[in-house]
Coordinates of N, CA and C in Angstrom, one line a residue:
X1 N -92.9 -17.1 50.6 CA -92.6 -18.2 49.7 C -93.9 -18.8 49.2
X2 N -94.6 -19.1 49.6 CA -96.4 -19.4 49.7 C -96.9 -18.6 48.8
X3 N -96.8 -17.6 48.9 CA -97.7 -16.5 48.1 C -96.9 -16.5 46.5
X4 N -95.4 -16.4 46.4 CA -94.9 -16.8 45.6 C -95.4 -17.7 44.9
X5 N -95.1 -19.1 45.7 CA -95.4 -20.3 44.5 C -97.3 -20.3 44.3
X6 N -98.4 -19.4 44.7 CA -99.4 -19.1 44.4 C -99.5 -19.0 43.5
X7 N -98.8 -17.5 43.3 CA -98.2 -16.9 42.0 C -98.0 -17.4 41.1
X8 N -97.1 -18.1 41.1 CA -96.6 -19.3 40.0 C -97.4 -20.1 39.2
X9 N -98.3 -20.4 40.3 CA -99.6 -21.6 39.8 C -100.4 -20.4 39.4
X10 N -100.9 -19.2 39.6 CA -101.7 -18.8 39.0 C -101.7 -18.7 37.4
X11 N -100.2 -18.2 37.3 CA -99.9 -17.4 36.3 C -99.5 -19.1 35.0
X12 N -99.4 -19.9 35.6 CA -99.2 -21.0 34.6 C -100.3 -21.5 34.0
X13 N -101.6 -21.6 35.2 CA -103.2 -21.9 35.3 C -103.4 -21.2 33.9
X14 N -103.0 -19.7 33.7 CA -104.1 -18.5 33.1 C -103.1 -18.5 31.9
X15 N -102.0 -18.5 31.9 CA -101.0 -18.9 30.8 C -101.9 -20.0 29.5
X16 N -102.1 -21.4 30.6 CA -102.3 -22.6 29.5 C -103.6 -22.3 29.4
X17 N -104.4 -21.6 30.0 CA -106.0 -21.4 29.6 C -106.3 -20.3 28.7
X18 N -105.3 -19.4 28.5 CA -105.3 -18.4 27.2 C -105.0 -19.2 26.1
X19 N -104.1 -20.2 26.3 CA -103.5 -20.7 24.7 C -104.5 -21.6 23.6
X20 N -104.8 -21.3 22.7 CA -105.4 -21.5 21.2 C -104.8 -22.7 20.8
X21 N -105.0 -22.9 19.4 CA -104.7 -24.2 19.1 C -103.1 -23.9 18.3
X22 N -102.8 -22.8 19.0 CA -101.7 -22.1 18.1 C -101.1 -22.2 16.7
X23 N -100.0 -22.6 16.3 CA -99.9 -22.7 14.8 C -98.9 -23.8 14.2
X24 N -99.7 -24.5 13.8 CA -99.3 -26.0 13.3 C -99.0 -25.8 12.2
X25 N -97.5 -26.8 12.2 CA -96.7 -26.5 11.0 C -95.9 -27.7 10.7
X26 N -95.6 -28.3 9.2 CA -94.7 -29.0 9.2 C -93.4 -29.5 10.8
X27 N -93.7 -30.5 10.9 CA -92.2 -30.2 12.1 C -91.4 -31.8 11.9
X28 N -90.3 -31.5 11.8 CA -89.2 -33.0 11.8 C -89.3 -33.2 13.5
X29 N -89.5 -34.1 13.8 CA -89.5 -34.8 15.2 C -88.3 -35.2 16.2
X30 N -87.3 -35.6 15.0 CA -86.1 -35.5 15.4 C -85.1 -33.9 16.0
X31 N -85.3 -33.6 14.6 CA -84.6 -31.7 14.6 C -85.5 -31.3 16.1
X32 N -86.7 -31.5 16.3 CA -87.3 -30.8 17.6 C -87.0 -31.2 18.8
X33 N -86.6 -32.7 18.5 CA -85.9 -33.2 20.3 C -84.6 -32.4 19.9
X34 N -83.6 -32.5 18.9 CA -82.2 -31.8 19.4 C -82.1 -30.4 19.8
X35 N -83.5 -29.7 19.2 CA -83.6 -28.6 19.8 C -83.6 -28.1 20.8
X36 N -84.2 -29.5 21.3 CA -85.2 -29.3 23.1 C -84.2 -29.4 23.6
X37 N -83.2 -30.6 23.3 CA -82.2 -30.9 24.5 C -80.7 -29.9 24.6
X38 N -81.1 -29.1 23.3 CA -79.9 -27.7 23.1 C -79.8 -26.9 24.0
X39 N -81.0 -26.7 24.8 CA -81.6 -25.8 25.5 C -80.9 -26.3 27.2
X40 N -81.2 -27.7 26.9 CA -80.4 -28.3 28.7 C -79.1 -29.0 28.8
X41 N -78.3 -29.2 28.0 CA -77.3 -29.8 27.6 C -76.1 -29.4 29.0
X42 N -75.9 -27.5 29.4 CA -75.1 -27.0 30.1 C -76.0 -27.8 31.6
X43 N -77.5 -27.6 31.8 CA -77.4 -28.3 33.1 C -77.5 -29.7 33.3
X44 N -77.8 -30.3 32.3 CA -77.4 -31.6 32.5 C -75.5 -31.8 32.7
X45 N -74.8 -31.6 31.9 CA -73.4 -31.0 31.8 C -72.9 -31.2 33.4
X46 N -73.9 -30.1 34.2 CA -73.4 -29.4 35.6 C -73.8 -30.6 36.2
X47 N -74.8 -31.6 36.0 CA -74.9 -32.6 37.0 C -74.5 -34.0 36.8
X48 N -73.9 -34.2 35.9 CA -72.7 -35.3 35.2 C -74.4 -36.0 34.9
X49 N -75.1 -35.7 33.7 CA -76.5 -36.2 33.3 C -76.3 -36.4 31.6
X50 N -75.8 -37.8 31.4 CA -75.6 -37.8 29.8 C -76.9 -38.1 29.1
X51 N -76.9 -37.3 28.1 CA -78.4 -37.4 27.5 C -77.9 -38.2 26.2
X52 N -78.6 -39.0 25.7 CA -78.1 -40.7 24.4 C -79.6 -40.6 24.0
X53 N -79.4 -39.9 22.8 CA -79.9 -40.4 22.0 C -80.2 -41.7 20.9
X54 N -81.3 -42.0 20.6 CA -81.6 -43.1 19.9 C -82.8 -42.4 19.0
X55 N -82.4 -41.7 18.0 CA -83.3 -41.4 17.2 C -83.4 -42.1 15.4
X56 N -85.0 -42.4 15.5 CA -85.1 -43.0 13.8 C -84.6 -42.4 13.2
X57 N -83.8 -42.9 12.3 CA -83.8 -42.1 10.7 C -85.0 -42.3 9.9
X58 N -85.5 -41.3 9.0 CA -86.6 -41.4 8.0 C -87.5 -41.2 8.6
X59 N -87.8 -40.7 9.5 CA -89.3 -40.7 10.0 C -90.5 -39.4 9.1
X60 N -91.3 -39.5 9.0 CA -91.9 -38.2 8.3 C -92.2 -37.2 9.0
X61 N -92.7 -36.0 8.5 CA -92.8 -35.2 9.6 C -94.0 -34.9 9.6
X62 N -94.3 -34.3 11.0 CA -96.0 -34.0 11.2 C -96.1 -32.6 11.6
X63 N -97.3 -32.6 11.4 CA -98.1 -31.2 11.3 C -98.3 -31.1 12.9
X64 N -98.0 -30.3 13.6 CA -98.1 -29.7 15.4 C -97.5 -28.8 15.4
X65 N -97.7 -28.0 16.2 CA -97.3 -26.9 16.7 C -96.0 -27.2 17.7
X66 N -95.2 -27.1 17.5 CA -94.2 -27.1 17.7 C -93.7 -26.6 19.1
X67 N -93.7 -25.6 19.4 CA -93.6 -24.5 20.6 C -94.0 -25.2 21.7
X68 N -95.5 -25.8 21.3 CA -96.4 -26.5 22.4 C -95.3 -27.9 22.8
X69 N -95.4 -28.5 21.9 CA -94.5 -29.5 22.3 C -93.2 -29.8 22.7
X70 N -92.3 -28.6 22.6 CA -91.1 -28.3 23.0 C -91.5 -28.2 24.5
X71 N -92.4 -27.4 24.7 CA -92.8 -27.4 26.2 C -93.2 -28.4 27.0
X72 N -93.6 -29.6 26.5 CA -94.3 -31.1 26.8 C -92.3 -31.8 27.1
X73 N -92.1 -31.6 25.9 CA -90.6 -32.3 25.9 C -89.6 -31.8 27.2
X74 N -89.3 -30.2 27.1 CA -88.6 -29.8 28.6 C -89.1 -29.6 29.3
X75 N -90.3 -29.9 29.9 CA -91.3 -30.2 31.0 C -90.5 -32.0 31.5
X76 N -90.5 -32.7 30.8 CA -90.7 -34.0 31.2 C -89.0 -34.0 31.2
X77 N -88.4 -33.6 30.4 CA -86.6 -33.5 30.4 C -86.2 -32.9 31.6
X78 N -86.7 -32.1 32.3 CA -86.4 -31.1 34.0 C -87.0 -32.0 34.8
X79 N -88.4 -32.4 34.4 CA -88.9 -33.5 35.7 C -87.3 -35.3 35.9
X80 N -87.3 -35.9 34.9 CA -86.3 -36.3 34.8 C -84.5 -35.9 35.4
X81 N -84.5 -34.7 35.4 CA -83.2 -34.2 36.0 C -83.3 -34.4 37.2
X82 N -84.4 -33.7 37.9 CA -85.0 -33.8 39.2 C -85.0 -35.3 39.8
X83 N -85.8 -36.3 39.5 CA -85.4 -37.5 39.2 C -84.1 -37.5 39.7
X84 N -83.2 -37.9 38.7 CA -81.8 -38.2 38.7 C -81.4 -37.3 40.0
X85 N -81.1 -36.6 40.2 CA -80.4 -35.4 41.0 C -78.9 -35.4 40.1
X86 N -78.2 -36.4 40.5 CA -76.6 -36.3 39.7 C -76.1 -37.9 39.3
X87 N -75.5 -37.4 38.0 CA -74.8 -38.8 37.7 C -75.4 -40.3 37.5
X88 N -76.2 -39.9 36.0 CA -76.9 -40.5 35.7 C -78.0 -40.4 33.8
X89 N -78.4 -40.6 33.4 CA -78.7 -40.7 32.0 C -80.2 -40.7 31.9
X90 N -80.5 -39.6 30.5 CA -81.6 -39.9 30.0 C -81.6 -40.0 28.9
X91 N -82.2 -41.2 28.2 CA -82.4 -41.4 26.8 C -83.2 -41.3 26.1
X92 N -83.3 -40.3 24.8 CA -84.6 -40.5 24.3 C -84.7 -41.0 23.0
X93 N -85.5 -41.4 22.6 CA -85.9 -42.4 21.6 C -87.0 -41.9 20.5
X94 N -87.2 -42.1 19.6 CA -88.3 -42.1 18.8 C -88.5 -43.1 17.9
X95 N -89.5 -43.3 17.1 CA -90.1 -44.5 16.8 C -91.2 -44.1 15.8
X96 N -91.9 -45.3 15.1 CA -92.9 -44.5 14.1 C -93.8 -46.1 14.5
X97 N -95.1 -46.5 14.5 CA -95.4 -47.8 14.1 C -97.0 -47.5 14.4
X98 N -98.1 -48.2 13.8 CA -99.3 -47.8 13.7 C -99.6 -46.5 13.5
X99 N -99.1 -45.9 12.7 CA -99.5 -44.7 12.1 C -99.3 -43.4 13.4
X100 N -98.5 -43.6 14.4 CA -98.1 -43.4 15.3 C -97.0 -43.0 15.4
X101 N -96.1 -41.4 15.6 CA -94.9 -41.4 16.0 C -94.7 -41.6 17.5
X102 N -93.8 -41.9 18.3 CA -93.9 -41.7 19.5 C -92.2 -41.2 20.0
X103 N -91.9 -40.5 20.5 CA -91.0 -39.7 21.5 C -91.0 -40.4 22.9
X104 N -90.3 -40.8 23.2 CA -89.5 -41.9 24.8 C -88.4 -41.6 25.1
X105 N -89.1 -41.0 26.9 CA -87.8 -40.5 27.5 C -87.6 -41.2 28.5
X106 N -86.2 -41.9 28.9 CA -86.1 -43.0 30.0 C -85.2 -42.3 30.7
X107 N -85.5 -42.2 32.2 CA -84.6 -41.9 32.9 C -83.7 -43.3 33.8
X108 N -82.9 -42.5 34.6 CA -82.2 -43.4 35.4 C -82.4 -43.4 36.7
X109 N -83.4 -42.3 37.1 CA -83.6 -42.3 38.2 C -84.2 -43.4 38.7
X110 N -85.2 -42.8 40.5 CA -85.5 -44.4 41.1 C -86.6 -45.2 41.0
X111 N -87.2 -44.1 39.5 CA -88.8 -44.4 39.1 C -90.0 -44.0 40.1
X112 N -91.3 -44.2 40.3 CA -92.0 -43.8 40.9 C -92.8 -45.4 41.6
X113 N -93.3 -44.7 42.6 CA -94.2 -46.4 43.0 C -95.5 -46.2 42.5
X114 N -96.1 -47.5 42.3 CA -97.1 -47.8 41.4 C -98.3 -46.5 41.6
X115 N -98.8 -46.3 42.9 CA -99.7 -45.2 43.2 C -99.5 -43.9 43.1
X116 N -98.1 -43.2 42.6 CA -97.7 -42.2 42.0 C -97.9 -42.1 40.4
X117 N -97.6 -43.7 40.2 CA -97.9 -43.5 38.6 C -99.1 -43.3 38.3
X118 N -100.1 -43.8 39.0 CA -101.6 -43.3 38.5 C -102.2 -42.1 38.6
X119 N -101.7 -41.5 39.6 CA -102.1 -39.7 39.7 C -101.0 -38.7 39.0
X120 N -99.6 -39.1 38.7 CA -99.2 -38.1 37.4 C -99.0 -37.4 37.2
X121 N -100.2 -37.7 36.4 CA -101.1 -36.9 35.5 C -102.0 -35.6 35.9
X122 N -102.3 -35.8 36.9 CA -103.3 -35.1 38.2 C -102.9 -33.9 38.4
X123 N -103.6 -32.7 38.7 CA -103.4 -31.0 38.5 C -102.9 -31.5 40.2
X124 N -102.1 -30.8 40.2 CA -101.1 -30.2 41.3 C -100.9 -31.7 42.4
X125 N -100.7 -33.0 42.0 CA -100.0 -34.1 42.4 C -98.4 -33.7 41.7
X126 N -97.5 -34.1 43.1 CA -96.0 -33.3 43.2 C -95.9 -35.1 43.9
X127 N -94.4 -35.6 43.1 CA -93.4 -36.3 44.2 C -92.3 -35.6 44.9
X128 N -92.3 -34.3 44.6 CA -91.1 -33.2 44.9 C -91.5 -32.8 46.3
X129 N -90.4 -32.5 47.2 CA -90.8 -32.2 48.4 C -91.2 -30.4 48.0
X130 N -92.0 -30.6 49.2 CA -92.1 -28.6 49.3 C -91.9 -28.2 48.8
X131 N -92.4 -27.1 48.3 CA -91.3 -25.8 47.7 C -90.7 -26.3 46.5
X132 N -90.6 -27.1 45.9 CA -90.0 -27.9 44.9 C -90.8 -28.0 43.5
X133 N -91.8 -28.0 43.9 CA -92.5 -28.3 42.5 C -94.2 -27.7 42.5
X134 N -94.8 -27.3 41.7 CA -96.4 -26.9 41.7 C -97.5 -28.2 41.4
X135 N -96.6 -29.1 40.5 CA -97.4 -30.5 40.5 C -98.6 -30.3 39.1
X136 N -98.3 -29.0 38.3 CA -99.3 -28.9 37.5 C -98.3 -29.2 36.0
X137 N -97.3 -29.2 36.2 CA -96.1 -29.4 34.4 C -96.9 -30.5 33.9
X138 N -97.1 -31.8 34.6 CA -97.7 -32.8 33.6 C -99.2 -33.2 33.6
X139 N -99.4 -32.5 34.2 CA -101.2 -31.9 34.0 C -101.5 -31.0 32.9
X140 N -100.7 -29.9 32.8 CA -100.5 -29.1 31.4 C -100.1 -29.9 30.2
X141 N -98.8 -30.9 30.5 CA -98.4 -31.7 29.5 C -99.1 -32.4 29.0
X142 N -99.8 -33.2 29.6 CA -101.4 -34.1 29.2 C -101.9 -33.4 28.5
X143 N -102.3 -32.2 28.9 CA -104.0 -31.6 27.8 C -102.7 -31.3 26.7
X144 N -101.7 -30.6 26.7 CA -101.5 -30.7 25.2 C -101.4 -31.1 24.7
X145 N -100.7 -32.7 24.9 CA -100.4 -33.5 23.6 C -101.7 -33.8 23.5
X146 N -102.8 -33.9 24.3 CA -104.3 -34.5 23.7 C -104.8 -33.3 23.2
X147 N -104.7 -32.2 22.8 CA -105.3 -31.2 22.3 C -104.4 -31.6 20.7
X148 N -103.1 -31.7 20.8 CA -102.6 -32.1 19.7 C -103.0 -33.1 18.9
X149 N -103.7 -33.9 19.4 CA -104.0 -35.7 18.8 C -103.6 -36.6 19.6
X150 N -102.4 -36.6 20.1 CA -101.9 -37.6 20.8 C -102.5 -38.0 21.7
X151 N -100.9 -38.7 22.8 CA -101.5 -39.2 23.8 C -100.0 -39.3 24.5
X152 N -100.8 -39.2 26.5 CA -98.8 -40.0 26.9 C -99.2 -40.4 27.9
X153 N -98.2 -41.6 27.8 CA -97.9 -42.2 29.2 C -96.5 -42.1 29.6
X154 N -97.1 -42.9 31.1 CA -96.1 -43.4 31.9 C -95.3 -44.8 32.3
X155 N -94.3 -45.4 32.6 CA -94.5 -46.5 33.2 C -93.1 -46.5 33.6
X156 N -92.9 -47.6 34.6 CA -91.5 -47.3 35.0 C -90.7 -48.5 34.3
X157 N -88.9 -48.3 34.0 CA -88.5 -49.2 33.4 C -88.3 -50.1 33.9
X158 N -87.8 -51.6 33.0 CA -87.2 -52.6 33.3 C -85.9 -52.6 34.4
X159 N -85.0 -51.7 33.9 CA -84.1 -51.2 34.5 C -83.8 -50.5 36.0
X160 N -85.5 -49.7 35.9 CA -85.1 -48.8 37.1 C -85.8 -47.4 36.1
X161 N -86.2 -46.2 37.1 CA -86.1 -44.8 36.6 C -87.8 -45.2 35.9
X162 N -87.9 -43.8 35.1 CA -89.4 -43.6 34.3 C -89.0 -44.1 33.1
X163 N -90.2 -44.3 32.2 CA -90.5 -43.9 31.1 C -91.6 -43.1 30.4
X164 N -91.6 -42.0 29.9 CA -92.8 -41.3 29.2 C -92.9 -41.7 28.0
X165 N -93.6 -41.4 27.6 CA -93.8 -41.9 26.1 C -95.2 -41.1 25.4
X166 N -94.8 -39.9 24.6 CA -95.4 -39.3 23.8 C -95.8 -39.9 22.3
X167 N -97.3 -40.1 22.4 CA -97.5 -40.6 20.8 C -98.3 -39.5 20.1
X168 N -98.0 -39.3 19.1 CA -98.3 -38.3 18.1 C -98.8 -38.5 16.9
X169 N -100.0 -38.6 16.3 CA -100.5 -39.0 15.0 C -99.6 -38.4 14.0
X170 N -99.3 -39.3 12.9 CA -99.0 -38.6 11.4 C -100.1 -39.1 10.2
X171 N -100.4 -37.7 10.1 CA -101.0 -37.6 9.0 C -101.1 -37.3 7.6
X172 N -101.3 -37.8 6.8 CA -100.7 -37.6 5.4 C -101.5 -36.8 4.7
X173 N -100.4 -35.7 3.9 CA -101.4 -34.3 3.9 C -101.7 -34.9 2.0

């Protein structure tokens, strides 16, 4: 099992250290979360996990590579599941303001404690027990959106559960 999840981390390590600035393209921000969430809809489904959208109308669209950030988005949408385990909601949100798009995913889970929130971000820091997690998804997720322009955080909500929050420059071509 060990050698396995080695494996795992190796091949994810040499994966995101091959990848380029790949290929940036017009992209609607909206159309790209309904994409992302097309993709988890049956396992959220399986674990009674309603996903509520709150997306702007009108927003413009920005120039990113797309692929990359689909990856940032179901990275953080699975860590969230995990979170929750069953019977429970993530909402995501978008938003435009200081020349800033931003993407916000809130869960419902039980949030993290304050000294989890500050390592994150951190290559192979896991709140998943064993065997559960490699601890590198939002260490990967970090350098792309900052390879992208952006930026993300964390914090936990008013409510209870996470919030991420991806901000993304728009630029006017």
């Amino acid at each position: 099992a060990q050698v396995k999840r080695a494996s795992t981390i190796t091949h994810r390590l040499l994966g995101f250290s091959r990848s380029t600035d790949g290929l940036k393209s017009p992209t609607n921000i909206n159309t790209l979360v309904e994409e992302t969430v097309s993709f988890l809809e049956k396992e959220a489904a399986n674990h009674r996990i309603a996903i509520r959208r709150n997306l702007a109308a009108g927003l413009p669209e920005i120039t990113t590579d797309s692929a990359q950030l689909q990856q940032v988005f179901l990275n953080i949408l699975n860590n969230a599941f995990d979170a929750i385990g069953n019977d429970g909601a993530v909402t995501i949100s978008t938003s435009l303001s200081d020349g800033q798009l931003a993407v916000e995913f809130a869960d419902s889970g039980p949030g993290l404690p304050e000294e989890a929130l500050k390592k994150v971000f951190d290559p192979f820091f896991t709140t998943k027990k064993a065997g559960c997690g490699t601890g590198i998804g939002l260490s990967i997720s970090y350098s792309i959106v900052e390879r992208l322009g952006g930026g993300i955080e964390v914090r936990n909500g008013k409510q209870g559960g996470c919030v991420f929050r991806v901000n993304l420059p728009v630029t006017l071509r």
